[in-house]
Coordinates of C-alpha atoms and ligand atoms in Angstrom, one line a residue:
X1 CA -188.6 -13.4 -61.4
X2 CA -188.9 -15.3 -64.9
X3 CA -187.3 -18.7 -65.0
X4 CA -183.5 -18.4 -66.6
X5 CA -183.5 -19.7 -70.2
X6 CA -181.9 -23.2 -71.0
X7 CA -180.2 -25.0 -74.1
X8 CA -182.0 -26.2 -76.5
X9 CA -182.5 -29.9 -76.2
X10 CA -179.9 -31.5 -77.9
X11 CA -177.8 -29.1 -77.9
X12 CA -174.6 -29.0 -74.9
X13 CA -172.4 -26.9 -73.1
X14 CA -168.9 -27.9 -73.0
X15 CA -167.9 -27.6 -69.8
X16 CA -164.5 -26.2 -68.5
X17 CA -164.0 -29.7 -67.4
X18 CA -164.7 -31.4 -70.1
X19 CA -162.3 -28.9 -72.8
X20 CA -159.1 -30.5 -71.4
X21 CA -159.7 -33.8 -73.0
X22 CA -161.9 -32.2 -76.2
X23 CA -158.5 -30.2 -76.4
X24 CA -156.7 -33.3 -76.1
X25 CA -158.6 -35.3 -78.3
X26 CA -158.7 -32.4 -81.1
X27 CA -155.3 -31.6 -80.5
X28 CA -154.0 -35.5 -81.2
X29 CA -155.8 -35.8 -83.8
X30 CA -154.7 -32.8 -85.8
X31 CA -150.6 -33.4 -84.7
X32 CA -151.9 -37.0 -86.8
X33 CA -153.2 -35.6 -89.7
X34 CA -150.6 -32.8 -90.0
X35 CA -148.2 -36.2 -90.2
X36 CA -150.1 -37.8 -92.9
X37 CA -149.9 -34.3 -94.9
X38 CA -153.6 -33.5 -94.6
X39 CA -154.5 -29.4 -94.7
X40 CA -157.4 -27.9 -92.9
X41 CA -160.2 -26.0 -94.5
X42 CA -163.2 -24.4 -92.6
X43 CA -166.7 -24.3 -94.0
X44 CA -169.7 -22.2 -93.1
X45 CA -171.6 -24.3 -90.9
X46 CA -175.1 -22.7 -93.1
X47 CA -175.1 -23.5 -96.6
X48 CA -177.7 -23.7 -99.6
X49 CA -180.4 -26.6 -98.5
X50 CA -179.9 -27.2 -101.9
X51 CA -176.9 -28.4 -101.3
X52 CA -177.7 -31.0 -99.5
X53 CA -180.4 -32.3 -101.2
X54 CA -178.4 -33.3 -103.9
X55 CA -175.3 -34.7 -102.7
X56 CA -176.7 -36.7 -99.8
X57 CA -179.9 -37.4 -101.6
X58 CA -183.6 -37.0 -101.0
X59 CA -184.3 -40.4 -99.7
X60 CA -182.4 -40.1 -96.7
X61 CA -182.7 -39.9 -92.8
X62 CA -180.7 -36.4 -92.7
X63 CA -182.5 -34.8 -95.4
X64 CA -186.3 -36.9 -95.1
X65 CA -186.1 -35.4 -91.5
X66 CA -182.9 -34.4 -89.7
X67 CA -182.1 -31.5 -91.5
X68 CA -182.9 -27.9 -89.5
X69 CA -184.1 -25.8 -92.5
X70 CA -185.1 -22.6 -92.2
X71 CA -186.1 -19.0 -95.1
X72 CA -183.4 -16.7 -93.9
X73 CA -184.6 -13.1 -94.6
X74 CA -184.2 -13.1 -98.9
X75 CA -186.3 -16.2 -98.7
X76 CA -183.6 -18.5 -99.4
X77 CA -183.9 -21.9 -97.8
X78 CA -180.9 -22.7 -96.1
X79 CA -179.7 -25.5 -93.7
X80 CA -177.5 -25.8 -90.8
X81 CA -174.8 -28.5 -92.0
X82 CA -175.6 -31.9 -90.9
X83 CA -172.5 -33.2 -92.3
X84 CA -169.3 -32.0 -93.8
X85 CA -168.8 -34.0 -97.3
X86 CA -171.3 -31.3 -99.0
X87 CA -170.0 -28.5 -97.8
X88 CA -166.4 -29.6 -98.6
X89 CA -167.1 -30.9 -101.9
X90 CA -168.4 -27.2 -102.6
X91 CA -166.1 -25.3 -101.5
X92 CA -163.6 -27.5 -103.5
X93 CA -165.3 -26.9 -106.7
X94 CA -166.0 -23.4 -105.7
X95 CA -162.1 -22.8 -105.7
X96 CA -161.4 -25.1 -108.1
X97 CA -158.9 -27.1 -106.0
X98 CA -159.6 -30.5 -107.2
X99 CA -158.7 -28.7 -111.0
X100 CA -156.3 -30.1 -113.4
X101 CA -156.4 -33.5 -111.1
X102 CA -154.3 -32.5 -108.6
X103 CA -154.8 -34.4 -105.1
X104 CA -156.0 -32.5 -102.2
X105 CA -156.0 -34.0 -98.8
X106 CA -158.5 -32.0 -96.4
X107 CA -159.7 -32.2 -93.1
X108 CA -162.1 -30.6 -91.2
X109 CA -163.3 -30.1 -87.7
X110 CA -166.7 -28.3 -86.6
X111 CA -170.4 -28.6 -85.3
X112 CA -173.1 -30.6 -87.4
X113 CA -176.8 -30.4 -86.7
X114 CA -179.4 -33.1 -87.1
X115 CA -182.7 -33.3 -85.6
X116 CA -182.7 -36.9 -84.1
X117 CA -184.3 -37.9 -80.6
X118 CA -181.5 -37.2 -77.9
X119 CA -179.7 -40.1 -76.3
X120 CA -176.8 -40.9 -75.2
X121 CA -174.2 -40.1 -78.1
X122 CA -176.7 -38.8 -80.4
X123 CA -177.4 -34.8 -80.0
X124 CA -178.9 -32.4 -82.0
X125 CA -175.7 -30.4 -82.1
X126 CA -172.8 -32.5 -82.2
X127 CA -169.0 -32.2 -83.5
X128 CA -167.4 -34.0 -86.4
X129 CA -163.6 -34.7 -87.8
X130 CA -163.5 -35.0 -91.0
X131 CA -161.0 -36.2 -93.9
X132 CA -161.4 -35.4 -97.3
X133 CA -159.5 -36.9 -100.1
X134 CA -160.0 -36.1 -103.8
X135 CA -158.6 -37.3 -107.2
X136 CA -156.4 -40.5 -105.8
X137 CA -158.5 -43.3 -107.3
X138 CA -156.4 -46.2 -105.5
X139 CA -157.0 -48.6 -102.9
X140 CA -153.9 -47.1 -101.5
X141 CA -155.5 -43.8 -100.2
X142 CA -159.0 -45.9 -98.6
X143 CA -156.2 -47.8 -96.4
X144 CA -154.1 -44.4 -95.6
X145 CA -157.1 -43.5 -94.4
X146 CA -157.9 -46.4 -92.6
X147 CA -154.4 -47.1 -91.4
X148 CA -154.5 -43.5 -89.8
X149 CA -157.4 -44.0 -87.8
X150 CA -155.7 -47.4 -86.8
X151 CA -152.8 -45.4 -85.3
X152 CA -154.9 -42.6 -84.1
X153 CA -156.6 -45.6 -82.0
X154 CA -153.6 -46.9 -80.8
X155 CA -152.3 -43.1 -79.9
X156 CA -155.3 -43.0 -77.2
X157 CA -155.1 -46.1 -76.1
X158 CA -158.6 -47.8 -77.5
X159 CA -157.5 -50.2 -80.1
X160 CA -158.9 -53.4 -78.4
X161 CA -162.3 -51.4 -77.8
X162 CA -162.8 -50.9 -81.5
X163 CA -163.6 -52.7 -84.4
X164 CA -163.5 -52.2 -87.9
X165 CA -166.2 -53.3 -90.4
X166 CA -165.9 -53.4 -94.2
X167 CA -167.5 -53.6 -97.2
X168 CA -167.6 -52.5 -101.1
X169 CA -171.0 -51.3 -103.0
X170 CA -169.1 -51.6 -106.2
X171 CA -169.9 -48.8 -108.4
X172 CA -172.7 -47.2 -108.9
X173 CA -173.8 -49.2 -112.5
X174 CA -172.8 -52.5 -110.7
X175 CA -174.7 -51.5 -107.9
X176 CA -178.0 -50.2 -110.2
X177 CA -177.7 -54.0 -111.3
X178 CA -178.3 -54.9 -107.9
X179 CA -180.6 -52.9 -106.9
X180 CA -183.0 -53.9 -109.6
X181 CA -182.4 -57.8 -108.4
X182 CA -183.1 -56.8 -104.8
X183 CA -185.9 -54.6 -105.6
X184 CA -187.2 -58.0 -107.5
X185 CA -186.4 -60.0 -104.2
X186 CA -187.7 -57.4 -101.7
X187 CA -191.3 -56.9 -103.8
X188 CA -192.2 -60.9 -103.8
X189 CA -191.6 -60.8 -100.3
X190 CA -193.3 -57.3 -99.7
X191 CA -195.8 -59.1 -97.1
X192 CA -193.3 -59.9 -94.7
X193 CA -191.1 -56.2 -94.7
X194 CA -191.3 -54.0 -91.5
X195 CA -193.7 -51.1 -93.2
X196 CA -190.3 -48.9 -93.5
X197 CA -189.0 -51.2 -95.3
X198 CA -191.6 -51.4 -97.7
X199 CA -191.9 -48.1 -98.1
X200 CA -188.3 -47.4 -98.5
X201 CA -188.2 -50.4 -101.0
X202 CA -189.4 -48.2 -103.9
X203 CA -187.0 -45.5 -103.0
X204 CA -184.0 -46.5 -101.3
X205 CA -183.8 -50.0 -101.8
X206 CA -180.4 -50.7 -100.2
X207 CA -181.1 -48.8 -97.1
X208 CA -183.7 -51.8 -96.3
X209 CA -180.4 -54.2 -95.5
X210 CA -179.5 -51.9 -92.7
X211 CA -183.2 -52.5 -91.2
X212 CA -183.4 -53.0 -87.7
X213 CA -186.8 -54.9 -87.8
X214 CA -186.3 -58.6 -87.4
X215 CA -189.0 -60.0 -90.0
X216 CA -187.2 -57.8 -92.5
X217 CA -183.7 -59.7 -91.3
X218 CA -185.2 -63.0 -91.3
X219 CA -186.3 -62.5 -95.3
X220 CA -183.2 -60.2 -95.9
X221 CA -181.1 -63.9 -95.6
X222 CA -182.0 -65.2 -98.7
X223 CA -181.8 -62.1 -100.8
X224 CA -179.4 -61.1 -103.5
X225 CA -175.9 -60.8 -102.1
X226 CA -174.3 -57.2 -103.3
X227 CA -170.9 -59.4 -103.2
X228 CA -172.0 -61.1 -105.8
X229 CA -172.8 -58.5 -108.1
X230 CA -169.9 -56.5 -107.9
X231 CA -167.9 -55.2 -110.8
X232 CA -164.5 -56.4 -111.3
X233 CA -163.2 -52.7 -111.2
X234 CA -164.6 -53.0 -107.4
X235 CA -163.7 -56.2 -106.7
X236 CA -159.5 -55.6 -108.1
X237 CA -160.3 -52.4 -105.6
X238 CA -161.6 -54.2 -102.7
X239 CA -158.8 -56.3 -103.1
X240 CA -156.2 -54.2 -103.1
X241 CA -157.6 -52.6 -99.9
X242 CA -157.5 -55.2 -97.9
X243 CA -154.1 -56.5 -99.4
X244 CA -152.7 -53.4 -97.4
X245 CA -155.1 -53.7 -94.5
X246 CA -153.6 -57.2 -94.3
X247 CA -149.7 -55.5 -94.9
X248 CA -150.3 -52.6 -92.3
X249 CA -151.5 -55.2 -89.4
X250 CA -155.1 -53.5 -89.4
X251 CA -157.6 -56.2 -88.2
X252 CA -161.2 -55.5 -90.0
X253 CA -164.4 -57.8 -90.6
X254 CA -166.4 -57.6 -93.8
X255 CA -169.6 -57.0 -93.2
X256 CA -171.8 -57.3 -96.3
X257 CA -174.7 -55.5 -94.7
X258 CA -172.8 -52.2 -94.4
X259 CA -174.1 -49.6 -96.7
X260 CA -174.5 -46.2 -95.2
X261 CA -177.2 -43.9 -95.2
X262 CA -176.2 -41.6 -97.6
X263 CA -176.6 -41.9 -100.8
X264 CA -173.5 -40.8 -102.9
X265 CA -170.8 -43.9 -101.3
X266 CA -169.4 -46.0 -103.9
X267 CA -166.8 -49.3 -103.9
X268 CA -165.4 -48.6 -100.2
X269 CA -167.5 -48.3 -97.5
X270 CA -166.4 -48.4 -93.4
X271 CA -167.1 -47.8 -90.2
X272 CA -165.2 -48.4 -86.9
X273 CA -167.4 -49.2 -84.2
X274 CA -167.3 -50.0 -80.5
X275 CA -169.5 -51.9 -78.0
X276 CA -168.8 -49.8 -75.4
X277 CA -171.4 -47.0 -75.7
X278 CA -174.9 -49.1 -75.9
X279 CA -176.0 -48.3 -79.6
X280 CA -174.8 -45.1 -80.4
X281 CA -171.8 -47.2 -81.5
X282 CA -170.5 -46.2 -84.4
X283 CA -167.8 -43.4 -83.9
X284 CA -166.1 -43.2 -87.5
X285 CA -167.2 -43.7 -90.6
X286 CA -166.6 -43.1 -94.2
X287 CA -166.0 -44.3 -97.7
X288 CA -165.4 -43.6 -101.1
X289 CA -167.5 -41.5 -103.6
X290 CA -166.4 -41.4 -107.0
X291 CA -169.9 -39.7 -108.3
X292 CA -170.8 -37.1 -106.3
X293 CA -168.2 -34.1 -107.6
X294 CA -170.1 -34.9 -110.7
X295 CA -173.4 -35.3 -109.4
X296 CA -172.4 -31.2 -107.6
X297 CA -171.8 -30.2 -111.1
X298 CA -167.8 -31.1 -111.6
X299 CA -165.5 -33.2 -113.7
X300 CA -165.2 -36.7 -112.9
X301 CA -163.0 -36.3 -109.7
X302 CA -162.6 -39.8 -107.2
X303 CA -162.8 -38.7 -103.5
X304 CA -163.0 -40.7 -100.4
X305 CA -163.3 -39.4 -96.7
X306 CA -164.5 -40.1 -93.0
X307 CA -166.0 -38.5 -90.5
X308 CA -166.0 -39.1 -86.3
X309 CA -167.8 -38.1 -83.9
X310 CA -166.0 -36.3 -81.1
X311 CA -169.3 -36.2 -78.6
X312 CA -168.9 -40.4 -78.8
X313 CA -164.8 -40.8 -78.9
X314 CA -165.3 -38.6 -76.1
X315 CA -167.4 -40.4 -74.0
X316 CA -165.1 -43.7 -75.0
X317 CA -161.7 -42.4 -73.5
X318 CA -164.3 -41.4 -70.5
X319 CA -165.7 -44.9 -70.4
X320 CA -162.3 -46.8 -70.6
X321 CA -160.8 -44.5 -68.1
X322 CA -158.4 -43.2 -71.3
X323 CA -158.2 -39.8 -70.0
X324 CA -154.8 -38.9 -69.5
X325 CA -154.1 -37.7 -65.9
X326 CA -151.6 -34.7 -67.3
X327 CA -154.4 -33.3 -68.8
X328 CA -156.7 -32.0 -66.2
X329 CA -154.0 -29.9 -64.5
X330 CA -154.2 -26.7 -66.5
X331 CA -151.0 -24.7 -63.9
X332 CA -148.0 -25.0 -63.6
X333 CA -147.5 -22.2 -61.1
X334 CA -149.6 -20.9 -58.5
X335 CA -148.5 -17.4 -56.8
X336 CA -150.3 -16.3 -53.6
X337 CA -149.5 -12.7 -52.4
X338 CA -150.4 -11.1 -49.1
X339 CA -151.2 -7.1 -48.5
X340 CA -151.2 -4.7 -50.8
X341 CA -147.7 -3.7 -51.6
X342 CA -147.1 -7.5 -51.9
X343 CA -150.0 -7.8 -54.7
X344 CA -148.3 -5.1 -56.4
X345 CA -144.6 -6.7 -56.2
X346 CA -146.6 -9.8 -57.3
X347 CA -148.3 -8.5 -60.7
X348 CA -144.9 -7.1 -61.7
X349 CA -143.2 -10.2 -61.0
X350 CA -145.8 -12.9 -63.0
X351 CA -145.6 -10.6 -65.7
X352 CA -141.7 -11.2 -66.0
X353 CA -142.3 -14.3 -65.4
X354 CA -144.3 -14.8 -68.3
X355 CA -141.6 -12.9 -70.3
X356 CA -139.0 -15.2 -69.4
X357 CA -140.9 -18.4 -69.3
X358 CA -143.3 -18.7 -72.4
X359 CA -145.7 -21.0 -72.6
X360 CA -145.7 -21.3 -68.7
X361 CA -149.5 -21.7 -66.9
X362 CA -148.9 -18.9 -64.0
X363 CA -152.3 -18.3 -62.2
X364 CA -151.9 -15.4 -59.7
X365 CA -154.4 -15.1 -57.0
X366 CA -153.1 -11.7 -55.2
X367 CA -155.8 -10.9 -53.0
X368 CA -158.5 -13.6 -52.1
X369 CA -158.6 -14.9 -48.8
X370 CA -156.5 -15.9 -46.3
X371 CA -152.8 -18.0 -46.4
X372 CA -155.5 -21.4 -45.5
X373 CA -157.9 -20.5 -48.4
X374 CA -155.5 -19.5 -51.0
X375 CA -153.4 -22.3 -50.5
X376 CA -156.3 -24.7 -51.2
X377 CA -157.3 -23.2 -54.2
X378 CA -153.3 -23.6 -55.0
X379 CA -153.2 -27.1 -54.0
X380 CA -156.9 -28.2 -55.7
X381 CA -155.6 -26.0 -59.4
X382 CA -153.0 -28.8 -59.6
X383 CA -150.3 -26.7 -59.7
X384 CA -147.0 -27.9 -59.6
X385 CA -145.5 -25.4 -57.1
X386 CA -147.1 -22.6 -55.1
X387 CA -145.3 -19.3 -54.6
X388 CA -145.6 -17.3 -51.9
X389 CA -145.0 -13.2 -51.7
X390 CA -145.5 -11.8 -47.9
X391 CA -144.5 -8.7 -46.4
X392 CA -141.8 -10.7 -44.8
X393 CA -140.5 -12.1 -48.7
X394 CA -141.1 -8.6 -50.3
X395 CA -138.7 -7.0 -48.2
X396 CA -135.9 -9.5 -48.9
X397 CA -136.9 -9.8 -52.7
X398 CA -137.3 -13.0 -52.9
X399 CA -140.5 -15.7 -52.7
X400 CA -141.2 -18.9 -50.8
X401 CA -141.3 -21.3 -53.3
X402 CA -143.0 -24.7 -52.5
X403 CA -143.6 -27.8 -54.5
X404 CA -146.7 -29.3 -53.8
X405 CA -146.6 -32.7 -56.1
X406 CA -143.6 -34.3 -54.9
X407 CA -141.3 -34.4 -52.4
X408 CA -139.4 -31.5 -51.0
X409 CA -139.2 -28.3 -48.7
X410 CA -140.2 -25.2 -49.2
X411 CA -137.4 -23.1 -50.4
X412 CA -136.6 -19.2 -50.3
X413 CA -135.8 -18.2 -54.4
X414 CA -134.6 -14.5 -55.2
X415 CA -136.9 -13.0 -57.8
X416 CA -133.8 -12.7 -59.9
X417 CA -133.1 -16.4 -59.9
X418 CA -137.0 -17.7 -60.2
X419 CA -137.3 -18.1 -63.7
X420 CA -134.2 -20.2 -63.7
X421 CA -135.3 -22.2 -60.7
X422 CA -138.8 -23.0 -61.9
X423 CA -137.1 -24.2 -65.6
X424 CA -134.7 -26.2 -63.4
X425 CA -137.6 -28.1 -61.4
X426 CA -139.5 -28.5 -64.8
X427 CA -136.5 -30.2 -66.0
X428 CA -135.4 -32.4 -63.5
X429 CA -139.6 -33.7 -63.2
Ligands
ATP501 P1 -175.6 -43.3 -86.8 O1 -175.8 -44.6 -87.5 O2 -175.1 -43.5 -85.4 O3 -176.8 -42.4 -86.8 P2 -174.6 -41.9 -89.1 O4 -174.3 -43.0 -90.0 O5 -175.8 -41.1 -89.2 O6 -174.5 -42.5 -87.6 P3 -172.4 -40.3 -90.1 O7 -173.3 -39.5 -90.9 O8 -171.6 -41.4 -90.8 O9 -173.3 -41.0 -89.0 O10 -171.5 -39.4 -89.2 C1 -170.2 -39.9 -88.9 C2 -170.0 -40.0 -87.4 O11 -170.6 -38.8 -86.7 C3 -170.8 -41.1 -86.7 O12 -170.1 -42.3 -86.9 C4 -170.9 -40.7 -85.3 O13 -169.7 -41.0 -84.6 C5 -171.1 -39.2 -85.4 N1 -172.5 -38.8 -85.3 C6 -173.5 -38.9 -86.3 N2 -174.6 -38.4 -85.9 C7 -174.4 -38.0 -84.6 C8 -175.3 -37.5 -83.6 N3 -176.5 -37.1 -83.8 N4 -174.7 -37.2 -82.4 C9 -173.4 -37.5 -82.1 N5 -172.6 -38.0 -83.0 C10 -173.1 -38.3 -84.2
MG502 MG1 -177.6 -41.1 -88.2

């Protein structure tokens, strides 16, 4: 016999286990945004490779080598999405929904695909949120968004295992100014780069103050300070956000290293980031990017968003022990039925049940196994109550009814007065 096929590496099954507190997270997330007025949209996950190349930019990780490109059968080179900005800013333009000026405010939810080396946090298929906002050039929209994540935090129950880290790369002719004086800086002192550095130097100068290598860090301290160079556009901006961070009660710490690795971010820049999960610690991330509906071909249109990853926020309510207990029990009810005519009576009165109680989790298990077995698999579903249908309740019409959480005997309910019992118990819990 051949060996069964696996997943490719990277790439995971989400296990029936695990969808209770994906659902959860998901689920919190969007009740969140739906409050802050934010409207879905839903992108291919394939788009143009094209695409990407020009919004995230050619000296990138993702597109220098995460990106999984492939000729589909025309011979167009297309790309599984590695992030959701491009593919939003498209669609946006494509529908013209950012026409006339008018504020959108967009999220997203959905796989990404990057081809990175598998770890802990970091997969080859992994799922993003995402939150789009386009033509509100204030500081007041960087802090909603900031602010939202802030509560979202505090919804789960993970604010003290997060930080927030801040910083501005002023826009993008203050920042050409700087780039040209760290470019100066970083060439004098060429000799002492890590060799990615020096090769990214020529290309992607910024991305060199993000370099792990320590001889890099030891010159990067006495070179050119992007603080100092920025606008006074960015700095009024910069300002203003952390004015409201300071009015909302949002700690944050400016970091002046933070830049990003994509290209097309401009004045605000964030990420939230925990200690928590070894290095893969960043698990939100965003900023503002005044160029790039131009850069894709539209009007000058301001648009700032995030993104987090649910793989890592995941593993963080795992890791704090933040998983509600509610949320692994997935029944409320649990109906066990004995013999034939019993399994019968019993299909005919979950179905009413269902009628009369919507929304209610009914598993029945007519048929498996003894009174022993099927009243362990009652008892390990989490249920809330078993019912039990014998030959003994069918011919009274009525079903032993027992609670298996809390206190209390098991009772004898008519079928005509089940519904209202069960809704009674629900209440009174
Ligand atoms: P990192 O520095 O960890 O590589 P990034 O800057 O590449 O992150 P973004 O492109 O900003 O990440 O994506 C936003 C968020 O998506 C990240 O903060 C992280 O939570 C998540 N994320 C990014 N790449 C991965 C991945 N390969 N696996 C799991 N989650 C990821
Ligand atoms: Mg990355």
């Amino acid at each position: 016999m051949s060996k069964p096929l696996q997943a490719i590496r990277g790439m995971n099954d989400i296990l029936p286990e695990q969808t209770p507190l994906w659902r959860y997270f998901e689920g919190t997330v969007a009740n969140l945004l739906d409050g802050y007025g934010y409207r879905q949209m839903r992108m291919p996950i394939v788009e143009f490779t094209e695409l990407f190349k020009r919004s995230i930019g050619e000296v990138t990780d993702i597109v220098e080598k995460e990106m999984y490109t492939f000729d589909d059968r025309n011979g167009d080179s297309l790309t599984l999405r590695p992030e959701g900005t491009a593919a939003c800013v498209r669609s946006v333009l494509e529908h013209g929904l950012s026409g006339g000026g008018q504020t959108q405010k967009l999220w997203y939810i959905g796989p990404m695909f990057r081809h990175e080396r598998p770890q802990k946090g970091r997969y080859r298929q992994f799922h993003q949120i995402g939150v789009e906002v386009f033509n509100v050039d204030g500081p007041d929209i960087d802090a909603e968004l900031i602010v939202l994540t802030w509560r979202l935090w505090g919804l789960l129950g993970i604010r003290d295992a997060v930080k927030l880290e801040l910083n501005s790369l002023g826009t993008s002719a203050a920042r050409a100014v700087y780039r040209d004086a760290l470019v100066e800086f970083l060439t004098a002192h060429a000799d002492q780069l890590d060799e990615d550095s020096r090769r990214r130097m020529g290309s992607n100068p910024l991305r060199v103050l993000d370099s792990k290598a320590p001889e890099t860090q030891a010159v990067l301290v006495h070179a050119p300070k992007l603080a100092d160079y920025l606008d006074e556009e960015s700095r009024v901006h910069f300002e203003g956000l952390k004015a409201r961070l300071d009015a909302a009660g949002v700690p944050y710490v400016i970091n002046p290293k933070l830049v990003r690795g994509l290209d097309y971010y401009s004045k605000t820049v964030f990420e939230w980031v925990t200690d928590q999960l070894g290095s893969q610690g960043t698990v939100c991330a965003g900023g503002r990017y005044d160029g790039l509906v131009e850069q894709m071909g539209g009007k000058p249109t301001p648009g700032v968003g995030f993104a987090m990853g649910i793989e890592r926020l995941v593993l963080l309510l795992e890791t704090l022990g933040k998983v509600p207990v509610e949320i692994a029990r997935t029944v409320d009810v649990y109906l066990c039925a004995f013999g034939e005519a019993a399994e019968l009576a019993a299909l005919a009165l979950s179905e009413r049940l269902r009628d009369q109680l919507p929304g209610l989790r009914l598993q029945v298990n007519a048929g498996a196994g003894s009174f022993k077995s099927q009243f362990k698999k009652a008892d390990k579903s989490g249920a809330l109550f078993a019912l039990i249908l014998g030959e003994d309740e069918l011919a009274q019409q009525v079903v032993g009814c027992k609670p298996l959480r809390g206190q209390g005997e098991q009772q004898s309910i008519a079928w005509s007065a089940l519904a209202d019992h069960l809704a009674n118990c629900a209440n009174q819990a």
